[in-house]
Coordinates of C-alpha atoms and ligand atoms in Angstrom, one line a residue:
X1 CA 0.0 0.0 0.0
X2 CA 1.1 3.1 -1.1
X3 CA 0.6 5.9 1.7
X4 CA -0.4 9.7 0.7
X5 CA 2.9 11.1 1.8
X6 CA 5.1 8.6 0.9
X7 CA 7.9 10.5 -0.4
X8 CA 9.2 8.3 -3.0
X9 CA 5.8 8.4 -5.0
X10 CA 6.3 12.3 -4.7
X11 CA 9.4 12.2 -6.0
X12 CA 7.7 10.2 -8.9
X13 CA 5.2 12.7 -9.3
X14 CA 7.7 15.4 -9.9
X15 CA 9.3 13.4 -12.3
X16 CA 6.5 12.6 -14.0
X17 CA 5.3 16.4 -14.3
X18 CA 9.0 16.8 -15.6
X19 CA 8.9 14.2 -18.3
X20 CA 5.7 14.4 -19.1
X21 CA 4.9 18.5 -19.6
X22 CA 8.7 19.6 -20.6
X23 CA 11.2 17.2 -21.5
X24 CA 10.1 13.6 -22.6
X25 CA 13.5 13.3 -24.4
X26 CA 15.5 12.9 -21.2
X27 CA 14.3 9.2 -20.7
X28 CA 14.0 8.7 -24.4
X29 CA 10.2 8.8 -24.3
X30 CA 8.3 9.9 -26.9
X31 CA 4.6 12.0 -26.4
X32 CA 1.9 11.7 -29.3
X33 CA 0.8 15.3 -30.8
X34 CA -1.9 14.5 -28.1
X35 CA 0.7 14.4 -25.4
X36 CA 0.2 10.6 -24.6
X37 CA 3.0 8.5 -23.8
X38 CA 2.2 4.9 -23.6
X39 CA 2.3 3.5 -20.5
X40 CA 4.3 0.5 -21.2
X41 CA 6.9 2.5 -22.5
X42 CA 7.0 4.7 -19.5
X43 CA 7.5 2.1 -17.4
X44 CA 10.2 0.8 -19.4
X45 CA 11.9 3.6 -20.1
X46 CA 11.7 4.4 -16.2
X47 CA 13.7 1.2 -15.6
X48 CA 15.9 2.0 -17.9
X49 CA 16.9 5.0 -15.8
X50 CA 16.8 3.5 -12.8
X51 CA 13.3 4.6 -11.5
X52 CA 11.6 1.9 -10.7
X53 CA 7.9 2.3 -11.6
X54 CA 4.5 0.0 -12.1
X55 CA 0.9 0.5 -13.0
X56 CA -0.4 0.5 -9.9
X57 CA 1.7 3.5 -8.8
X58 CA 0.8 5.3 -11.8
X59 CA -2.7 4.6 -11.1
X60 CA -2.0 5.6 -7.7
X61 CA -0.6 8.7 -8.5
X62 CA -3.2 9.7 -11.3
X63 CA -6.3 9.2 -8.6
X64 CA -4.6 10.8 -5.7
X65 CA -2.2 13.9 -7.2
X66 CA -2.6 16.8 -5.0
X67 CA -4.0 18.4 -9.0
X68 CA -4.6 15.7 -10.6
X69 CA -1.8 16.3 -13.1
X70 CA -2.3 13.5 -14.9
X71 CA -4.8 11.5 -17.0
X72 CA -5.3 8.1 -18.7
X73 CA -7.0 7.4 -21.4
X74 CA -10.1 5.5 -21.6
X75 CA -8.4 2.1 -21.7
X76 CA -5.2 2.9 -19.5
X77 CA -2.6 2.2 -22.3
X78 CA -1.7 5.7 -22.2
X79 CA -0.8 9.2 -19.8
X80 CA -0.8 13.0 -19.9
X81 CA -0.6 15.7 -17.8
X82 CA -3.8 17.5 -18.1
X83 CA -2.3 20.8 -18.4
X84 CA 1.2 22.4 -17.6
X85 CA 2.7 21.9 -21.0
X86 CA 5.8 23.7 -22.1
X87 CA 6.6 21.3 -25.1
X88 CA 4.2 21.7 -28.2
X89 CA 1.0 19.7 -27.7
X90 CA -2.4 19.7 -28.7
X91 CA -5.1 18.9 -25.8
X92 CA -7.9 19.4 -28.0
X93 CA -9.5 21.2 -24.8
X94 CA -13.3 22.6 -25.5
X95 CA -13.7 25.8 -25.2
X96 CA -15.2 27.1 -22.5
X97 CA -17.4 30.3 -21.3
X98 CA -15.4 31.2 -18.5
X99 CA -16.8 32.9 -14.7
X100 CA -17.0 36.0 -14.5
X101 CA -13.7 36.5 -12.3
X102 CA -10.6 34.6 -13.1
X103 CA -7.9 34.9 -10.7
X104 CA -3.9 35.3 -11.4
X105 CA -1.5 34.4 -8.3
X106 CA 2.0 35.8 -9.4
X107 CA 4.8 38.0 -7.0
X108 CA 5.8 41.8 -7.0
X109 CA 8.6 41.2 -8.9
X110 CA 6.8 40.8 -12.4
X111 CA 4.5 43.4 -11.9
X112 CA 5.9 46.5 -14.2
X113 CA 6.2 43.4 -17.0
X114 CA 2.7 42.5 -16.5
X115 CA 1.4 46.1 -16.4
X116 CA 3.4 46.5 -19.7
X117 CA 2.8 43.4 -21.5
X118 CA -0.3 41.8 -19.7
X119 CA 0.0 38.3 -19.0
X120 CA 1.8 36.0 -21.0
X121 CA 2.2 32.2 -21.7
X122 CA 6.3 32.8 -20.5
X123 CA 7.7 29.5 -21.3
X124 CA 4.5 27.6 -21.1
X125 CA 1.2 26.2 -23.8
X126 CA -1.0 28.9 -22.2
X127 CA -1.5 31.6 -19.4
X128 CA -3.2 29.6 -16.1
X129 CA -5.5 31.2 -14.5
X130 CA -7.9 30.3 -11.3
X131 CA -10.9 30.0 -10.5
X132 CA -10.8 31.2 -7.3
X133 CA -8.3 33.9 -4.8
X134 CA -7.2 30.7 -2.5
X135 CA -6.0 28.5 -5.4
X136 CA -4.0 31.8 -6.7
X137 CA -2.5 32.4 -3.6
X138 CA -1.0 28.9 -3.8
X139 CA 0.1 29.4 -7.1
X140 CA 1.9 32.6 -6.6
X141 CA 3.3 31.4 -3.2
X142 CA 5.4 29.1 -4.8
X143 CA 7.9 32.3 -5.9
X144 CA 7.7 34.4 -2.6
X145 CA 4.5 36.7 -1.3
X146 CA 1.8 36.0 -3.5
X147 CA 0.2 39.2 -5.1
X148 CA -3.2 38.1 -6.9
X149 CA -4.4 39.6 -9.8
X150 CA -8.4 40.2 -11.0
X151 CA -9.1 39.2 -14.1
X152 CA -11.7 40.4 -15.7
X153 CA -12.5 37.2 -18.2
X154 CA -16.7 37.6 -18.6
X155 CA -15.4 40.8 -20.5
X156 CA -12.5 39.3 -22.3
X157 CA -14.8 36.6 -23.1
X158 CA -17.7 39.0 -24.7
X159 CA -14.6 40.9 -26.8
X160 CA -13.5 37.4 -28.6
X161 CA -10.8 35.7 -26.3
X162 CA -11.0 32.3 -25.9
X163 CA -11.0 30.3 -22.9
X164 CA -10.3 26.8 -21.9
X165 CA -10.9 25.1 -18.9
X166 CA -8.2 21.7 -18.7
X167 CA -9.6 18.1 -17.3
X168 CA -8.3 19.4 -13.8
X169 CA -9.7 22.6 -13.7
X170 CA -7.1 25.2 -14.2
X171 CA -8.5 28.0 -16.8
X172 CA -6.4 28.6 -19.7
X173 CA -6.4 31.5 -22.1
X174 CA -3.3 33.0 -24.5
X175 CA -2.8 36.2 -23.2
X176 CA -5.0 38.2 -20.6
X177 CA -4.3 42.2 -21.7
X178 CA -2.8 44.4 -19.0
X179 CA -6.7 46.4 -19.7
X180 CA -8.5 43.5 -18.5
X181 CA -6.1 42.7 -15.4
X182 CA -7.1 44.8 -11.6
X183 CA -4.2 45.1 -9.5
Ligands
HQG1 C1 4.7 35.5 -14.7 C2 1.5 25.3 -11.3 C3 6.7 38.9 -16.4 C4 3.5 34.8 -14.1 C5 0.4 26.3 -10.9 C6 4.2 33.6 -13.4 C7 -0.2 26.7 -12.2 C8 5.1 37.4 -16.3 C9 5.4 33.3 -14.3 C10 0.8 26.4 -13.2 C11 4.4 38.0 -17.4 C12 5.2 32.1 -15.2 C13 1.3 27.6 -13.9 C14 5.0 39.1 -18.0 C15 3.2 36.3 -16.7 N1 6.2 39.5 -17.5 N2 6.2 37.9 -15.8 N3 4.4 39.7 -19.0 N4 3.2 37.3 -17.6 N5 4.3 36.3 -15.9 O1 5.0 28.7 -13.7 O2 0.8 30.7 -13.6 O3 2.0 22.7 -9.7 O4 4.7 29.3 -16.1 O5 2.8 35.6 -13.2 O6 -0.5 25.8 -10.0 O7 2.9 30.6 -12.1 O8 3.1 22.9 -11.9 O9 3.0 30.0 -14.6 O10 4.6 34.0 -12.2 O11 -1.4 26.1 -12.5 O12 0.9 21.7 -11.6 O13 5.5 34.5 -15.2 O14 1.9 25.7 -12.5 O15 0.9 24.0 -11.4 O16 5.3 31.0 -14.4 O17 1.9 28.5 -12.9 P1 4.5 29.6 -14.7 P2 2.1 30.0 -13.2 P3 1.8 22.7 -11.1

């Protein structure tokens, strides 16, 4: 039995988010256009390197991620991560109407760039947004004091921007305009 903080499993996680969103290459993997990689190949290429991992980790890890990172596919032959991407993929997400307030969790720091620019994809598929202030606290806490941004999406929305909401409920868009963004 696999326990909830067992760190190992963590550790897989992390690697997982790694290989799977950003650099499949560095254990000779390779993703669909989809951003599937088979699961049998995973596992063997995990060996490979030394990181011992089986299906009922995987499955482990997929139904208990803290953000449900990942996904399988209907018949568990393959994996993604949901969202996160920096590598080209396409996750034929619907699009979405999104709420009325979207929420941006970044630090101090980028501020004068975001005033200037609005937001932008930086080296990821998409700008993340969320859908509510506590889960953007979290996300800008991970670089310092969290400052969270207001983002005024119904009127984005109404002006033509699309928006896409991933399988684990993280709201994607392309670029959010410094006009729509209250800081
Ligand atoms: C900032 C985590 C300067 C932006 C989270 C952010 C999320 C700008 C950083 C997911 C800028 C990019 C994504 C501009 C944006 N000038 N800085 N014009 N526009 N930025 O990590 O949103 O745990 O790519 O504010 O929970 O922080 O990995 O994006 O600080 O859902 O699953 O540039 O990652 O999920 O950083 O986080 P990121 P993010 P996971």
């Amino acid at each position: 039995m696999i326990s909830k903080d067992n760190k190992i499993t963590k550790g897989i996680s992390k690697l997982l988010s790694y290989i799977l969103r950003h650099s499949p290459e560095t254990i000779g993997l390779k993703l669909d256009e989809n951003g599937w990689a088979d699961v049998d190949e995973l596992i063997a290429k995990f060996d490979l390197y030394d990181r011992r991992i089986d299906i009922e980790q995987l499955e482990y890890i997929v139904e208990n991620n803290d953000k449900k990172r990942f996904a399988f596919n209907a018949d568990k032959t393959k994996i993604r991560a949901n969202q996160g991407h920096s590598i080209s993929v396409e996750l034929n997400l619907n699009e979405t109407e999104p709420l009325a307030y979207l929420y941006h969790g970044t630090v101090e720091k980028f501020l004068s760039n975001i005033k200037a620019l609005g937001l932008q994809k930086m080296s990821r598929q998409h700008v993340h947004l969320s859908p509510d202030k506590e889960t953007a606290t979290k996300v800008g806490g991970r670089r310092g004091k969290p400052v969270i941004l207001t983002i005024d999406s119904g009127a984005m929305y109404r002006a033509g921007y699309k928006f896409y909401l991933s399988e684990n409920k993280v709201w994607l868009t392309d670029l959010v305009p410094a006009e729509y963004i209250t800081f």
